[in-house]
C-alpha cells in the first residue's frame, strides 16, 4: 500500500472509531446516574456525606465518568481498528501469538476493575473513613474528588491485571524467558511496591491493596510464561523432527 493509501486507511479508521465513541458516550451519559449512584453508594455505606463545591462540579464529574465508561466499552473496537492497521506488519506466527492476548487482555482488564469494585475499594474506603474521622472531623467529601478516586482505582486495577497477558505476548514473541522472570523476582517485589506507592493515594492500605495483587499476578505471569515457553520448545522440536524426516526422504530419493 502506498503512503497515501496508509493515510487514507488511518483516516477512515479514526473516523469510524470517533463516530462509535461519540454515540456510546451519549448513551452512557443518558444512563450515567445509576452507575454514579452505584459508585457513590460505597461511600454512603461507610458514612460519607457528599458535597459539590462549584455549580458545574456534579455535571463535570458525570461527563468525565461517562467518558471513561465509553472508552472502556468501545475499547474492543479501538483495539480492533489499531490491530487491523498494524497486523499486516507482523508475520503469521506473530499474529497467532497476539490474537489470544487481545481477547485475554480485555477480560483481565474488566476482571481487575471488578476486583477493585467488589473487594479492594470497600476495604480502602472503610479504612480511610475510620482513619480520617473523629469527634470533630466529619467525613464529607466532594463528589468530584470521590469519583476521581473511584475511577482512578478502577483503571489502575484494570491495567495492573494486564500483567499476565503482557508476559504471554512477550514470551510468544520470544522476547521474554521465564528464567528471567524468576531471577528478577527479588527485584520485582520492591519495584512493585514502589509503583503501588506512586499510582495510589498516599496511604499504606491502598498501596498494599494494589501491591499484593500485582505480586500474585507476577507469579501468575511466571506460570504463563513457563507454559508458553514449553509449548514453543515442543513445537520447535516437532518442526525440527519433521524437517529431519523430510530431509532423509529427499536423500533417499
Coordinates of C-alpha atoms in Angstrom, one line a residue:
X1 CA 0.0 0.0 0.0
X2 CA 1.3 3.5 -0.9
X3 CA 1.7 6.3 1.7
X4 CA -1.5 7.9 0.5
X5 CA -3.3 4.6 1.0
X6 CA -2.0 4.2 4.5
X7 CA -3.0 7.8 5.4
X8 CA -6.5 7.1 3.9
X9 CA -6.8 3.9 5.9
X10 CA -5.8 5.8 9.1
X11 CA -8.3 8.5 8.4
X12 CA -11.1 6.0 7.9
X13 CA -10.3 4.0 11.0
X14 CA -10.1 7.1 13.2
X15 CA -13.3 8.5 11.8
X16 CA -15.1 5.2 12.4
X17 CA -13.7 4.9 16.0
X18 CA -14.7 8.5 16.7
X19 CA -18.3 8.1 15.5
X20 CA -18.7 5.0 17.6
X21 CA -17.1 6.6 20.6
X22 CA -19.4 9.7 20.4
X23 CA -22.5 7.5 20.0
X24 CA -21.5 5.3 23.0
X25 CA -20.6 8.4 25.1
X26 CA -24.1 9.9 24.6
X27 CA -25.7 6.5 25.5
X28 CA -23.5 6.3 28.6
X29 CA -24.3 9.9 29.7
X30 CA -28.0 9.2 29.3
X31 CA -27.7 6.3 31.7
X32 CA -24.9 7.7 33.9
X33 CA -27.0 8.3 37.1
X34 CA -27.4 4.6 38.1
X35 CA -23.7 4.0 37.6
X36 CA -22.7 7.1 39.5
X37 CA -25.1 6.1 42.4
X38 CA -23.5 2.6 42.4
X39 CA -20.1 4.2 43.0
X40 CA -21.4 6.8 45.5
X41 CA -23.2 4.0 47.4
X42 CA -19.9 2.6 48.6
X43 CA -19.1 5.8 50.3
X44 CA -22.6 6.2 51.7
X45 CA -22.4 2.8 53.3
X46 CA -19.3 3.9 55.2
X47 CA -20.7 7.2 56.4
X48 CA -19.6 9.6 53.6
X49 CA -21.6 12.8 53.0
X50 CA -21.2 14.3 49.6
X51 CA -21.0 17.9 48.6
X52 CA -20.1 19.8 45.5
X53 CA -18.0 22.9 45.6
X54 CA -18.9 24.6 42.3
X55 CA -22.2 24.8 40.3
X56 CA -20.8 22.7 37.5
X57 CA -18.9 20.2 39.6
X58 CA -21.5 17.5 39.5
X59 CA -22.2 17.8 35.8
X60 CA -18.4 17.8 35.0
X61 CA -18.0 14.6 37.2
X62 CA -20.8 12.9 35.3
X63 CA -19.3 13.8 31.9
X64 CA -15.9 12.5 33.0
X65 CA -17.5 9.3 34.3
X66 CA -19.5 8.8 31.0
X67 CA -16.3 9.4 29.0
X68 CA -14.4 6.8 30.9
X69 CA -17.2 4.3 30.6
X70 CA -17.5 5.0 26.8
X71 CA -13.8 4.4 26.3
X72 CA -14.0 1.1 28.3
X73 CA -17.0 -0.1 26.3
X74 CA -15.5 1.0 22.9
X75 CA -12.0 -0.3 23.7
X76 CA -12.6 -3.6 21.8
X77 CA -13.5 -1.5 18.7
X78 CA -10.5 0.7 19.2
X79 CA -8.1 -2.2 19.7
X80 CA -9.6 -3.9 16.6
X81 CA -9.0 -0.8 14.5
X82 CA -5.4 -0.4 15.7
X83 CA -4.8 -4.1 15.2
X84 CA -6.3 -4.1 11.7
X85 CA -3.9 -1.3 10.7
X86 CA -0.7 -2.8 12.1
X87 CA -1.4 -6.6 11.7
X88 CA 0.0 -6.8 8.1
X89 CA 3.4 -5.7 9.5
X90 CA 3.5 -9.0 11.6
X91 CA 4.2 -12.5 10.4
X92 CA 1.5 -15.1 10.6
X93 CA 3.2 -16.7 13.6
X94 CA 3.3 -13.3 15.4
X95 CA -0.3 -12.6 14.6
X96 CA -1.3 -16.0 16.0
X97 CA 0.6 -15.1 19.2
X98 CA -1.1 -11.8 19.7
X99 CA -4.7 -12.7 18.8
X100 CA -5.4 -14.6 22.1
X101 CA -3.7 -11.8 24.1
X102 CA -6.0 -9.1 22.7
X103 CA -9.1 -11.0 23.9
X104 CA -7.5 -12.1 27.2
X105 CA -6.3 -8.5 27.8
X106 CA -9.9 -7.2 27.7
X107 CA -11.1 -10.0 30.0
X108 CA -8.3 -9.3 32.5
X109 CA -8.9 -5.6 32.4
X110 CA -12.6 -6.0 33.3
X111 CA -11.6 -8.6 35.9
X112 CA -9.3 -6.1 37.5
X113 CA -12.0 -3.4 37.6
X114 CA -14.4 -5.9 39.1
X115 CA -11.9 -7.0 41.7
X116 CA -11.3 -3.3 42.6
X117 CA -15.0 -2.6 43.0
X118 CA -16.0 -5.7 44.9
X119 CA -13.0 -6.3 47.1
X120 CA -10.4 -3.6 47.2
X121 CA -12.4 -0.4 47.2
X122 CA -14.8 -1.2 50.0
X123 CA -11.8 -2.1 52.2
X124 CA -9.9 1.0 51.2
X125 CA -12.9 3.3 51.9
X126 CA -13.6 1.7 55.2
X127 CA -10.0 2.2 56.3
X128 CA -9.9 5.8 55.1
X129 CA -13.1 6.6 56.9
X130 CA -12.0 5.0 60.2
X131 CA -8.6 6.7 59.9
X132 CA -9.8 10.2 59.0
X133 CA -12.9 10.8 61.1
X134 CA -13.0 11.7 64.8
X135 CA -15.3 13.5 67.2
X136 CA -14.7 16.9 65.5
X137 CA -14.0 15.8 61.9
X138 CA -16.8 14.8 59.6
X139 CA -16.4 12.6 56.5
X140 CA -17.8 15.0 53.9
X141 CA -16.1 14.8 50.5
X142 CA -16.7 16.5 47.2
X143 CA -18.4 14.4 44.6
X144 CA -15.6 15.2 42.0
X145 CA -12.8 14.1 44.3
X146 CA -14.6 10.9 45.3
X147 CA -15.5 9.9 41.7
X148 CA -12.0 10.8 40.6
X149 CA -10.6 8.5 43.3
X150 CA -13.0 5.7 42.3
X151 CA -12.3 5.9 38.5
X152 CA -8.6 6.1 39.2
X153 CA -8.6 2.9 41.3
X154 CA -10.8 1.1 38.8
X155 CA -8.5 2.0 35.9
X156 CA -5.4 1.2 38.0
X157 CA -6.6 -2.3 38.9
X158 CA -7.7 -2.9 35.3
X159 CA -4.2 -2.0 34.0
X160 CA -2.5 -4.0 36.8
X161 CA -4.4 -7.1 35.8
X162 CA -2.9 -6.9 32.2
X163 CA 0.4 -8.2 33.6
X164 CA -0.2 -11.9 32.7
X165 CA -1.2 -11.0 29.1
X166 CA 1.9 -8.9 28.7
X167 CA 4.0 -11.8 29.8
X168 CA 2.1 -14.1 27.3
X169 CA 2.7 -11.8 24.3
X170 CA 6.4 -11.3 25.1
X171 CA 7.0 -15.0 25.6
X172 CA 5.2 -16.0 22.5
X173 CA 7.3 -13.5 20.5
X174 CA 10.5 -14.9 22.0
X175 CA 11.4 -11.6 23.8
X176 CA 10.8 -12.8 27.4
X177 CA 12.0 -16.0 29.1
X178 CA 10.5 -17.5 32.3
X179 CA 14.0 -17.9 33.7
X180 CA 14.4 -14.1 33.5
X181 CA 11.2 -13.6 35.4
X182 CA 12.3 -16.0 38.1
X183 CA 15.7 -14.3 38.5
X184 CA 14.0 -10.8 38.6
X185 CA 11.6 -11.8 41.4
X186 CA 13.8 -10.4 44.1
X187 CA 14.0 -7.1 42.4
X188 CA 10.4 -7.1 41.1
X189 CA 8.8 -7.1 44.5
X190 CA 10.4 -3.8 45.7
X191 CA 9.6 -2.3 42.3
X192 CA 6.0 -3.3 42.6
X193 CA 5.7 -1.7 46.0
X194 CA 7.3 1.5 44.6
X195 CA 4.8 1.5 41.6
X196 CA 1.9 0.9 44.0
X197 CA 3.0 3.9 46.1
X198 CA 3.2 6.1 43.0
X199 CA -0.2 5.2 41.5
X200 CA -2.3 5.0 44.6
X201 CA -3.4 7.6 47.2
X202 CA -0.8 8.3 49.9
X203 CA -1.9 5.7 52.4
X204 CA -0.4 2.3 53.2
X205 CA -3.6 0.3 52.9
X206 CA -4.2 1.4 49.3
X207 CA -0.6 0.6 48.4
X208 CA -0.9 -2.9 49.9
X209 CA -4.2 -3.5 48.2
X210 CA -2.5 -2.7 44.8
X211 CA 0.8 -4.3 45.5
X212 CA -0.5 -7.7 46.7
X213 CA -2.5 -8.4 43.6
X214 CA 0.5 -7.3 41.5
X215 CA 2.7 -9.8 43.2
X216 CA 0.2 -12.5 42.7
X217 CA -0.2 -11.6 39.0
X218 CA 3.6 -11.6 38.7
X219 CA 3.7 -15.2 39.9
X220 CA 0.9 -16.0 37.5
X221 CA 2.9 -14.4 34.7
X222 CA 5.8 -16.7 35.6
X223 CA 3.5 -19.7 35.3
X224 CA 2.0 -18.5 32.0
X225 CA 5.5 -17.7 30.6
X226 CA 6.7 -21.2 31.6
X227 CA 3.8 -22.9 29.9
X228 CA 4.1 -20.9 26.7
X229 CA 7.9 -21.4 26.6
X230 CA 7.5 -25.2 26.9
X231 CA 4.9 -25.1 24.1
X232 CA 7.3 -23.2 21.9
X233 CA 10.1 -25.7 22.7
X234 CA 7.8 -28.6 21.9
X235 CA 6.7 -27.0 18.7
X236 CA 10.3 -26.3 17.7
X237 CA 11.3 -29.9 18.4
X238 CA 8.4 -31.2 16.3
X239 CA 9.3 -28.9 13.4
X240 CA 13.0 -30.0 13.6
X241 CA 11.9 -33.6 13.6
X242 CA 9.6 -33.1 10.6
X243 CA 12.4 -31.2 8.8
X244 CA 14.9 -34.0 9.5
X245 CA 12.4 -36.7 8.3
X246 CA 11.7 -34.7 5.1
X247 CA 15.5 -34.3 4.5
X248 CA 16.1 -38.1 4.9
X249 CA 13.4 -38.8 2.4
X250 CA 14.9 -36.4 -0.1
X251 CA 18.4 -38.0 0.4
X252 CA 16.9 -41.5 -0.3
X253 CA 15.3 -40.2 -3.5

